[in-house]
Amino acid sequence: MEVEKYIASGILELYVAGALTPEENLEVHRYAEEYPEIKMEIEAIEATIMELARTTSPGLPKDGFKRIGAELDDVITFVPPTSKKKAPWGSYLGWAASLLFAAGLLWVYTENNNLKSEIEVSNQEKQDLEETLSNIKEEAVRQETFLEMLRGQNVTVIALGGQAVSPESYAKAYWDRAENKVVIDAQGLPEPPTGFTYQVWSLKLDPLTPTSIGLLDNFISTESKLFTLENANESEAFGITLEPEGGSESPTLEQLYTLGAVGR
């Protein structure tokens, strides 16, 4: 805990003035027991207030007790509400000073809360900016990895054309046989409806044997629409179908969006 900042926040003055909630009072009391500097600061504030009250109070006259006794003896005599008897100016000054002090404490407390809110907003903005920069860096690394793969000698490019369910769809598969990886460029696929996802299949043609090599998860949020999947199969073709979230054990041929054969 940063004791100096806590002392400078103004909360100790509010604690002495009795302007905190019970929970806040308990917190200040706990810190005062734990940190001697805070306890000393509370005692110093209390001493300042007592001195302020002493210097502004009119005090009790030397014959004050005699006056009180005389008034008690004559219980019938009283000062009517309409009496023009004036109170000493010192008492008014004492109350005014106390009110000004309390108002000052309230202002310090309000300013401190406003500052805390501004700091919280700044921290959130900083966190959002850091997350954005992190996403940009990750995307840059992904793009660089993809470009390096395209430059490799073992990469086969397979064009996947649209099928009956979506003739306008298209995609490309970049198959790196040496690394057993396939990068799917799905820019030509429409956004899948809610509750569905695209699934990529490695196909043997004779007989037709489909093997799932993965899902195009987070399709909507992936701006590049580039997806890297593992493929250790001796693929003769690739197809992409629309399946329920989580994928299917076998392709739904009625939802075959794109298909393309591997060139020899």
PDB file of C-alpha atoms in Angstrom:
ATOM      1  CA  MET A   1       0.000   0.000   0.000  1.00  0.00           C
ATOM      2  CA  GLU A   2       1.274   3.534  -0.822  1.00  0.00           C
ATOM      3  CA  VAL A   3       0.843   5.201   2.567  1.00  0.00           C
ATOM      4  CA  GLU A   4       1.790   8.722   1.451  1.00  0.00           C
ATOM      5  CA  LYS A   5      -0.792   8.728  -1.353  1.00  0.00           C
ATOM      6  CA  TYR A   6      -3.428   7.363   1.019  1.00  0.00           C
ATOM      7  CA  ILE A   7      -2.712  10.151   3.530  1.00  0.00           C
ATOM      8  CA  ALA A   8      -2.785  12.787   0.766  1.00  0.00           C
ATOM      9  CA  SER A   9      -6.146  11.529  -0.550  1.00  0.00           C
ATOM     10  CA  GLY A  10      -8.125  13.439   2.104  1.00  0.00           C
ATOM     11  CA  ILE A  11      -9.919  10.406   3.468  1.00  0.00           C
ATOM     12  CA  LEU A  12      -8.319  10.793   6.915  1.00  0.00           C
ATOM     13  CA  GLU A  13      -9.798  14.293   7.329  1.00  0.00           C
ATOM     14  CA  LEU A  14     -13.227  12.857   6.450  1.00  0.00           C
ATOM     15  CA  TYR A  15     -12.657  10.059   8.962  1.00  0.00           C
ATOM     16  CA  VAL A  16     -11.975  12.559  11.746  1.00  0.00           C
ATOM     17  CA  ALA A  17     -14.979  14.660  10.669  1.00  0.00           C
ATOM     18  CA  GLY A  18     -17.262  11.585  10.767  1.00  0.00           C
ATOM     19  CA  ALA A  19     -18.187  11.897   7.101  1.00  0.00           C
ATOM     20  CA  LEU A  20     -17.372   8.305   6.056  1.00  0.00           C
ATOM     21  CA  THR A  21     -19.581   5.248   5.842  1.00  0.00           C
ATOM     22  CA  PRO A  22     -19.229   2.530   8.527  1.00  0.00           C
ATOM     23  CA  GLU A  23     -17.347   0.330   6.065  1.00  0.00           C
ATOM     24  CA  GLU A  24     -14.925   3.135   5.212  1.00  0.00           C
ATOM     25  CA  ASN A  25     -14.440   3.901   8.920  1.00  0.00           C
ATOM     26  CA  LEU A  26     -13.488   0.263   9.549  1.00  0.00           C
ATOM     27  CA  GLU A  27     -11.036   0.363   6.671  1.00  0.00           C
ATOM     28  CA  VAL A  28      -9.328   3.537   7.977  1.00  0.00           C
ATOM     29  CA  HIS A  29      -9.217   2.093  11.508  1.00  0.00           C
ATOM     30  CA  ARG A  30      -7.600  -1.106  10.190  1.00  0.00           C
ATOM     31  CA  TYR A  31      -4.987   0.862   8.236  1.00  0.00           C
ATOM     32  CA  ALA A  32      -4.280   3.037  11.278  1.00  0.00           C
ATOM     33  CA  GLU A  33      -3.543  -0.089  13.321  1.00  0.00           C
ATOM     34  CA  GLU A  34      -1.339  -1.459  10.559  1.00  0.00           C
ATOM     35  CA  TYR A  35       0.572   1.687   9.552  1.00  0.00           C
ATOM     36  CA  PRO A  36       1.930   3.999  12.318  1.00  0.00           C
ATOM     37  CA  GLU A  37       2.206   6.891   9.827  1.00  0.00           C
ATOM     38  CA  ILE A  38      -1.557   6.838   9.260  1.00  0.00           C
ATOM     39  CA  LYS A  39      -2.290   6.723  12.986  1.00  0.00           C
ATOM     40  CA  MET A  40       0.037   9.683  13.601  1.00  0.00           C
ATOM     41  CA  GLU A  41      -1.651  11.646  10.794  1.00  0.00           C
ATOM     42  CA  ILE A  42      -5.104  10.994  12.321  1.00  0.00           C
ATOM     43  CA  GLU A  43      -3.875  12.206  15.711  1.00  0.00           C
ATOM     44  CA  ALA A  44      -2.387  15.306  14.080  1.00  0.00           C
ATOM     45  CA  ILE A  45      -5.699  16.117  12.337  1.00  0.00           C
ATOM     46  CA  GLU A  46      -7.610  15.649  15.603  1.00  0.00           C
ATOM     47  CA  ALA A  47      -5.151  17.970  17.383  1.00  0.00           C
ATOM     48  CA  THR A  48      -5.613  20.598  14.670  1.00  0.00           C
ATOM     49  CA  ILE A  49      -9.396  20.498  15.005  1.00  0.00           C
ATOM     50  CA  MET A  50      -9.208  20.740  18.803  1.00  0.00           C
ATOM     51  CA  GLU A  51      -6.898  23.729  18.522  1.00  0.00           C
ATOM     52  CA  LEU A  52      -9.255  25.355  16.012  1.00  0.00           C
ATOM     53  CA  ALA A  53     -12.196  24.824  18.355  1.00  0.00           C
ATOM     54  CA  ARG A  54     -10.236  26.171  21.317  1.00  0.00           C
ATOM     55  CA  THR A  55      -9.152  29.355  19.563  1.00  0.00           C
ATOM     56  CA  THR A  56     -12.610  30.140  18.143  1.00  0.00           C
ATOM     57  CA  SER A  57     -14.670  29.205  21.200  1.00  0.00           C
ATOM     58  CA  PRO A  58     -15.724  32.100  23.518  1.00  0.00           C
ATOM     59  CA  GLY A  59     -14.779  29.970  26.535  1.00  0.00           C
ATOM     60  CA  LEU A  60     -16.356  29.955  29.980  1.00  0.00           C
ATOM     61  CA  PRO A  61     -16.077  33.160  32.084  1.00  0.00           C
ATOM     62  CA  LYS A  62     -14.340  32.945  35.456  1.00  0.00           C
ATOM     63  CA  ASP A  63     -17.646  33.385  37.281  1.00  0.00           C
ATOM     64  CA  GLY A  64     -19.451  31.071  34.892  1.00  0.00           C
ATOM     65  CA  PHE A  65     -20.386  28.466  37.493  1.00  0.00           C
ATOM     66  CA  LYS A  66     -21.772  31.192  39.806  1.00  0.00           C
ATOM     67  CA  ARG A  67     -23.940  32.518  36.972  1.00  0.00           C
ATOM     68  CA  ILE A  68     -25.256  29.051  36.229  1.00  0.00           C
ATOM     69  CA  GLY A  69     -26.035  28.524  39.914  1.00  0.00           C
ATOM     70  CA  ALA A  70     -27.893  31.829  40.105  1.00  0.00           C
ATOM     71  CA  GLU A  71     -29.982  30.972  37.082  1.00  0.00           C
ATOM     72  CA  LEU A  72     -30.818  27.547  38.532  1.00  0.00           C
ATOM     73  CA  ASP A  73     -31.960  29.226  41.789  1.00  0.00           C
ATOM     74  CA  ASP A  74     -34.301  31.469  39.867  1.00  0.00           C
ATOM     75  CA  VAL A  75     -36.013  28.817  37.732  1.00  0.00           C
ATOM     76  CA  ILE A  76     -38.991  31.042  36.851  1.00  0.00           C
ATOM     77  CA  THR A  77     -36.866  33.563  35.046  1.00  0.00           C
ATOM     78  CA  PHE A  78     -36.254  32.654  31.444  1.00  0.00           C
ATOM     79  CA  VAL A  79     -35.410  34.344  28.205  1.00  0.00           C
ATOM     80  CA  PRO A  80     -38.407  34.383  25.817  1.00  0.00           C
ATOM     81  CA  PRO A  81     -37.925  33.222  22.244  1.00  0.00           C
ATOM     82  CA  THR A  82     -38.338  36.817  21.088  1.00  0.00           C
ATOM     83  CA  SER A  83     -35.555  38.021  23.357  1.00  0.00           C
ATOM     84  CA  LYS A  84     -33.055  40.324  21.687  1.00  0.00           C
ATOM     85  CA  LYS A  85     -30.271  38.938  23.839  1.00  0.00           C
ATOM     86  CA  LYS A  86     -27.241  38.463  21.561  1.00  0.00           C
ATOM     87  CA  ALA A  87     -24.939  35.462  21.625  1.00  0.00           C
ATOM     88  CA  PRO A  88     -21.217  36.147  21.758  1.00  0.00           C
ATOM     89  CA  TRP A  89     -19.648  36.582  18.342  1.00  0.00           C
ATOM     90  CA  GLY A  90     -17.003  34.024  19.258  1.00  0.00           C
ATOM     91  CA  SER A  91     -19.507  31.177  19.227  1.00  0.00           C
ATOM     92  CA  TYR A  92     -20.682  32.135  15.754  1.00  0.00           C
ATOM     93  CA  LEU A  93     -17.106  32.235  14.538  1.00  0.00           C
ATOM     94  CA  GLY A  94     -16.510  28.773  15.990  1.00  0.00           C
ATOM     95  CA  TRP A  95     -19.500  27.300  14.176  1.00  0.00           C
ATOM     96  CA  ALA A  96     -18.556  29.075  10.948  1.00  0.00           C
ATOM     97  CA  ALA A  97     -15.011  27.762  11.137  1.00  0.00           C
ATOM     98  CA  SER A  98     -16.288  24.226  11.730  1.00  0.00           C
ATOM     99  CA  LEU A  99     -18.652  24.467   8.761  1.00  0.00           C
ATOM    100  CA  LEU A 100     -15.881  25.799   6.535  1.00  0.00           C
ATOM    101  CA  PHE A 101     -13.597  22.989   7.648  1.00  0.00           C
ATOM    102  CA  ALA A 102     -16.271  20.362   6.939  1.00  0.00           C
ATOM    103  CA  ALA A 103     -16.943  21.923   3.526  1.00  0.00           C
ATOM    104  CA  GLY A 104     -13.233  21.782   2.774  1.00  0.00           C
ATOM    105  CA  LEU A 105     -13.104  18.124   3.707  1.00  0.00           C
ATOM    106  CA  LEU A 106     -16.093  17.407   1.460  1.00  0.00           C
ATOM    107  CA  TRP A 107     -14.408  19.197  -1.440  1.00  0.00           C
ATOM    108  CA  VAL A 108     -11.193  17.211  -0.938  1.00  0.00           C
ATOM    109  CA  TYR A 109     -13.187  13.973  -0.837  1.00  0.00           C
ATOM    110  CA  THR A 110     -15.104  14.859  -4.013  1.00  0.00           C
ATOM    111  CA  GLU A 111     -11.959  15.862  -5.883  1.00  0.00           C
ATOM    112  CA  ASN A 112     -10.249  12.673  -4.762  1.00  0.00           C
ATOM    113  CA  ASN A 113     -13.128  10.538  -6.068  1.00  0.00           C
ATOM    114  CA  ASN A 114     -13.132  12.422  -9.377  1.00  0.00           C
ATOM    115  CA  LEU A 115      -9.387  11.842  -9.704  1.00  0.00           C
ATOM    116  CA  LYS A 116      -9.836   8.122  -8.984  1.00  0.00           C
ATOM    117  CA  SER A 117     -12.519   7.916 -11.687  1.00  0.00           C
ATOM    118  CA  GLU A 118     -10.254   9.649 -14.215  1.00  0.00           C
ATOM    119  CA  ILE A 119      -7.397   7.276 -13.352  1.00  0.00           C
ATOM    120  CA  GLU A 120      -9.690   4.250 -13.787  1.00  0.00           C
ATOM    121  CA  VAL A 121     -10.813   5.529 -17.216  1.00  0.00           C
ATOM    122  CA  SER A 122      -7.198   6.133 -18.257  1.00  0.00           C
ATOM    123  CA  ASN A 123      -6.177   2.657 -17.135  1.00  0.00           C
ATOM    124  CA  GLN A 124      -9.065   1.110 -19.095  1.00  0.00           C
ATOM    125  CA  GLU A 125      -8.130   3.083 -22.213  1.00  0.00           C
ATOM    126  CA  LYS A 126      -4.512   1.964 -21.803  1.00  0.00           C
ATOM    127  CA  GLN A 127      -5.612  -1.658 -21.456  1.00  0.00           C
ATOM    128  CA  ASP A 128      -7.829  -1.403 -24.550  1.00  0.00           C
ATOM    129  CA  LEU A 129      -4.944   0.108 -26.534  1.00  0.00           C
ATOM    130  CA  GLU A 130      -2.571  -2.642 -25.389  1.00  0.00           C
ATOM    131  CA  GLU A 131      -5.079  -5.311 -26.441  1.00  0.00           C
ATOM    132  CA  THR A 132      -5.495  -3.648 -29.849  1.00  0.00           C
ATOM    133  CA  LEU A 133      -1.721  -3.490 -30.367  1.00  0.00           C
ATOM    134  CA  SER A 134      -1.407  -7.133 -29.302  1.00  0.00           C
ATOM    135  CA  ASN A 135      -4.054  -8.155 -31.838  1.00  0.00           C
ATOM    136  CA  ILE A 136      -2.291  -6.166 -34.565  1.00  0.00           C
ATOM    137  CA  LYS A 137       1.029  -7.852 -33.754  1.00  0.00           C
ATOM    138  CA  GLU A 138      -0.578 -11.305 -33.804  1.00  0.00           C
ATOM    139  CA  GLU A 139      -2.175 -10.572 -37.163  1.00  0.00           C
ATOM    140  CA  ALA A 140       1.142  -9.313 -38.547  1.00  0.00           C
ATOM    141  CA  VAL A 141       2.895 -12.509 -37.410  1.00  0.00           C
ATOM    142  CA  ARG A 142       0.122 -14.612 -38.991  1.00  0.00           C
ATOM    143  CA  GLN A 143       0.424 -12.753 -42.288  1.00  0.00           C
ATOM    144  CA  GLU A 144       4.214 -13.077 -42.290  1.00  0.00           C
ATOM    145  CA  THR A 145       3.964 -16.814 -41.592  1.00  0.00           C
ATOM    146  CA  PHE A 146       1.489 -17.168 -44.441  1.00  0.00           C
ATOM    147  CA  LEU A 147       3.754 -15.290 -46.864  1.00  0.00           C
ATOM    148  CA  GLU A 148       6.729 -17.452 -45.900  1.00  0.00           C
ATOM    149  CA  MET A 149       4.632 -20.533 -46.532  1.00  0.00           C
ATOM    150  CA  LEU A 150       3.611 -19.300 -49.995  1.00  0.00           C
ATOM    151  CA  ARG A 151       7.271 -18.844 -50.904  1.00  0.00           C
ATOM    152  CA  GLY A 152       8.063 -22.464 -50.028  1.00  0.00           C
ATOM    153  CA  GLN A 153       8.770 -24.961 -52.820  1.00  0.00           C
ATOM    154  CA  ASN A 154       6.519 -27.664 -51.355  1.00  0.00           C
ATOM    155  CA  VAL A 155       3.315 -25.613 -51.340  1.00  0.00           C
ATOM    156  CA  THR A 156       0.424 -26.708 -53.555  1.00  0.00           C
ATOM    157  CA  VAL A 157      -2.380 -24.213 -54.248  1.00  0.00           C
ATOM    158  CA  ILE A 158      -5.866 -25.698 -54.679  1.00  0.00           C
ATOM    159  CA  ALA A 159      -8.765 -23.552 -55.880  1.00  0.00           C
ATOM    160  CA  LEU A 160     -12.081 -24.512 -54.257  1.00  0.00           C
ATOM    161  CA  GLY A 161     -15.068 -23.548 -56.389  1.00  0.00           C
ATOM    162  CA  GLY A 162     -18.632 -22.861 -55.292  1.00  0.00           C
ATOM    163  CA  GLN A 163     -21.164 -25.704 -55.279  1.00  0.00           C
ATOM    164  CA  ALA A 164     -24.939 -25.975 -55.730  1.00  0.00           C
ATOM    165  CA  VAL A 165     -25.881 -24.633 -52.292  1.00  0.00           C
ATOM    166  CA  SER A 166     -23.758 -21.493 -52.830  1.00  0.00           C
ATOM    167  CA  PRO A 167     -22.434 -21.120 -56.397  1.00  0.00           C
ATOM    168  CA  GLU A 168     -20.913 -17.706 -55.684  1.00  0.00           C
ATOM    169  CA  SER A 169     -18.701 -19.045 -52.880  1.00  0.00           C
ATOM    170  CA  TYR A 170     -15.008 -19.784 -53.357  1.00  0.00           C
ATOM    171  CA  ALA A 171     -11.881 -20.486 -51.296  1.00  0.00           C
ATOM    172  CA  LYS A 172      -8.247 -21.521 -51.678  1.00  0.00           C
ATOM    173  CA  ALA A 173      -6.183 -24.154 -49.900  1.00  0.00           C
ATOM    174  CA  TYR A 174      -2.411 -23.754 -49.567  1.00  0.00           C
ATOM    175  CA  TRP A 175      -1.066 -27.207 -48.738  1.00  0.00           C
ATOM    176  CA  ASP A 176       2.479 -27.522 -47.409  1.00  0.00           C
ATOM    177  CA  ARG A 177       3.184 -31.242 -47.747  1.00  0.00           C
ATOM    178  CA  ALA A 178       6.521 -31.042 -45.938  1.00  0.00           C
ATOM    179  CA  GLU A 179       5.000 -29.383 -42.851  1.00  0.00           C
ATOM    180  CA  ASN A 180       1.668 -31.253 -43.045  1.00  0.00           C
ATOM    181  CA  LYS A 181      -0.219 -27.960 -42.881  1.00  0.00           C
ATOM    182  CA  VAL A 182      -3.026 -26.425 -44.912  1.00  0.00           C
ATOM    183  CA  VAL A 183      -3.849 -22.738 -44.879  1.00  0.00           C
ATOM    184  CA  ILE A 184      -7.441 -22.044 -45.928  1.00  0.00           C
ATOM    185  CA  ASP A 185      -8.161 -18.636 -47.420  1.00  0.00           C
ATOM    186  CA  ALA A 186     -11.925 -18.389 -46.783  1.00  0.00           C
ATOM    187  CA  GLN A 187     -12.423 -14.802 -47.937  1.00  0.00           C
ATOM    188  CA  GLY A 188     -14.968 -15.985 -50.521  1.00  0.00           C
ATOM    189  CA  LEU A 189     -17.282 -17.692 -48.022  1.00  0.00           C
ATOM    190  CA  PRO A 190     -20.344 -15.934 -46.554  1.00  0.00           C
ATOM    191  CA  GLU A 191     -20.645 -15.521 -42.799  1.00  0.00           C
ATOM    192  CA  PRO A 192     -22.099 -18.700 -41.291  1.00  0.00           C
ATOM    193  CA  PRO A 193     -25.512 -18.388 -39.634  1.00  0.00           C
ATOM    194  CA  THR A 194     -25.757 -18.476 -35.843  1.00  0.00           C
ATOM    195  CA  GLY A 195     -25.211 -21.973 -34.481  1.00  0.00           C
ATOM    196  CA  PHE A 196     -23.200 -23.163 -37.497  1.00  0.00           C
ATOM    197  CA  THR A 197     -19.547 -23.289 -38.536  1.00  0.00           C
ATOM    198  CA  TYR A 198     -17.480 -24.257 -41.568  1.00  0.00           C
ATOM    199  CA  GLN A 199     -15.690 -27.616 -41.521  1.00  0.00           C
ATOM    200  CA  VAL A 200     -12.805 -28.540 -43.849  1.00  0.00           C
ATOM    201  CA  TRP A 201     -12.445 -32.053 -45.258  1.00  0.00           C
ATOM    202  CA  SER A 202      -9.519 -33.908 -46.814  1.00  0.00           C
ATOM    203  CA  LEU A 203     -10.903 -36.240 -49.477  1.00  0.00           C
ATOM    204  CA  LYS A 204      -9.783 -39.501 -51.077  1.00  0.00           C
ATOM    205  CA  LEU A 205     -11.726 -39.853 -54.321  1.00  0.00           C
ATOM    206  CA  ASP A 206     -11.787 -43.571 -55.062  1.00  0.00           C
ATOM    207  CA  PRO A 207     -13.606 -44.596 -53.041  1.00  0.00           C
ATOM    208  CA  LEU A 208     -14.828 -41.247 -51.699  1.00  0.00           C
ATOM    209  CA  THR A 209     -13.412 -41.032 -48.171  1.00  0.00           C
ATOM    210  CA  PRO A 210     -13.739 -37.746 -46.252  1.00  0.00           C
ATOM    211  CA  THR A 211     -11.525 -36.931 -43.237  1.00  0.00           C
ATOM    212  CA  SER A 212     -12.109 -33.827 -41.156  1.00  0.00           C
ATOM    213  CA  ILE A 213      -9.016 -31.651 -40.706  1.00  0.00           C
ATOM    214  CA  GLY A 214     -10.643 -28.920 -38.637  1.00  0.00           C
ATOM    215  CA  LEU A 215     -13.153 -26.110 -38.202  1.00  0.00           C
ATOM    216  CA  LEU A 216     -12.969 -22.489 -39.297  1.00  0.00           C
ATOM    217  CA  ASP A 217     -13.717 -21.244 -35.775  1.00  0.00           C
ATOM    218  CA  ASN A 218     -14.169 -17.545 -34.986  1.00  0.00           C
ATOM    219  CA  PHE A 219     -14.921 -16.974 -38.655  1.00  0.00           C
ATOM    220  CA  ILE A 220     -16.652 -13.613 -38.184  1.00  0.00           C
ATOM    221  CA  SER A 221     -14.010 -12.130 -35.861  1.00  0.00           C
ATOM    222  CA  THR A 222     -11.046 -13.306 -37.991  1.00  0.00           C
ATOM    223  CA  GLU A 223     -10.569 -10.381 -40.375  1.00  0.00           C
ATOM    224  CA  SER A 224      -7.919 -12.027 -42.552  1.00  0.00           C
ATOM    225  CA  LYS A 225     -10.095 -15.155 -43.054  1.00  0.00           C
ATOM    226  CA  LEU A 226      -6.875 -17.223 -43.045  1.00  0.00           C
ATOM    227  CA  PHE A 227      -7.025 -20.468 -41.054  1.00  0.00           C
ATOM    228  CA  THR A 228      -4.116 -22.878 -40.512  1.00  0.00           C
ATOM    229  CA  LEU A 229      -5.025 -26.562 -40.101  1.00  0.00           C
ATOM    230  CA  GLU A 230      -3.027 -29.766 -39.687  1.00  0.00           C
ATOM    231  CA  ASN A 231      -3.194 -32.229 -42.590  1.00  0.00           C
ATOM    232  CA  ALA A 232      -1.081 -35.369 -42.656  1.00  0.00           C
ATOM    233  CA  ASN A 233      -3.401 -37.091 -45.162  1.00  0.00           C
ATOM    234  CA  GLU A 234      -2.637 -38.038 -48.743  1.00  0.00           C
ATOM    235  CA  SER A 235      -5.339 -35.668 -49.917  1.00  0.00           C
ATOM    236  CA  GLU A 236      -6.727 -35.822 -53.416  1.00  0.00           C
ATOM    237  CA  ALA A 237      -9.233 -33.009 -52.897  1.00  0.00           C
ATOM    238  CA  PHE A 238     -10.483 -30.550 -50.284  1.00  0.00           C
ATOM    239  CA  GLY A 239     -14.054 -29.562 -49.489  1.00  0.00           C
ATOM    240  CA  ILE A 240     -15.737 -27.140 -47.081  1.00  0.00           C
ATOM    241  CA  THR A 241     -19.206 -27.793 -45.660  1.00  0.00           C
ATOM    242  CA  LEU A 242     -21.471 -25.892 -43.312  1.00  0.00           C
ATOM    243  CA  GLU A 243     -22.037 -27.900 -40.130  1.00  0.00           C
ATOM    244  CA  PRO A 244     -23.593 -27.374 -36.686  1.00  0.00           C
ATOM    245  CA  GLU A 245     -21.256 -25.779 -34.119  1.00  0.00           C
ATOM    246  CA  GLY A 246     -18.712 -28.332 -32.940  1.00  0.00           C
ATOM    247  CA  GLY A 247     -18.591 -30.028 -36.351  1.00  0.00           C
ATOM    248  CA  SER A 248     -19.847 -33.353 -37.670  1.00  0.00           C
ATOM    249  CA  GLU A 249     -18.372 -36.849 -37.990  1.00  0.00           C
ATOM    250  CA  SER A 250     -19.181 -36.922 -41.698  1.00  0.00           C
ATOM    251  CA  PRO A 251     -19.815 -34.063 -44.145  1.00  0.00           C
ATOM    252  CA  THR A 252     -23.337 -32.823 -44.854  1.00  0.00           C
ATOM    253  CA  LEU A 253     -23.169 -33.001 -48.640  1.00  0.00           C
ATOM    254  CA  GLU A 254     -26.312 -30.861 -49.029  1.00  0.00           C
ATOM    255  CA  GLN A 255     -24.296 -28.062 -47.367  1.00  0.00           C
ATOM    256  CA  LEU A 256     -21.139 -28.461 -49.468  1.00  0.00           C
ATOM    257  CA  TYR A 257     -20.060 -24.866 -50.165  1.00  0.00           C
ATOM    258  CA  THR A 258     -16.737 -25.329 -51.970  1.00  0.00           C
ATOM    259  CA  LEU A 259     -14.778 -28.224 -53.505  1.00  0.00           C
ATOM    260  CA  GLY A 260     -11.470 -28.534 -55.357  1.00  0.00           C
ATOM    261  CA  ALA A 261      -9.190 -31.344 -56.534  1.00  0.00           C
ATOM    262  CA  VAL A 262      -5.448 -31.416 -55.917  1.00  0.00           C
ATOM    263  CA  GLY A 263      -3.541 -30.989 -59.171  1.00  0.00           C
ATOM    264  CA  ARG A 264      -0.924 -33.534 -60.107  1.00  0.00           C
TER     265      ARG A 264
END
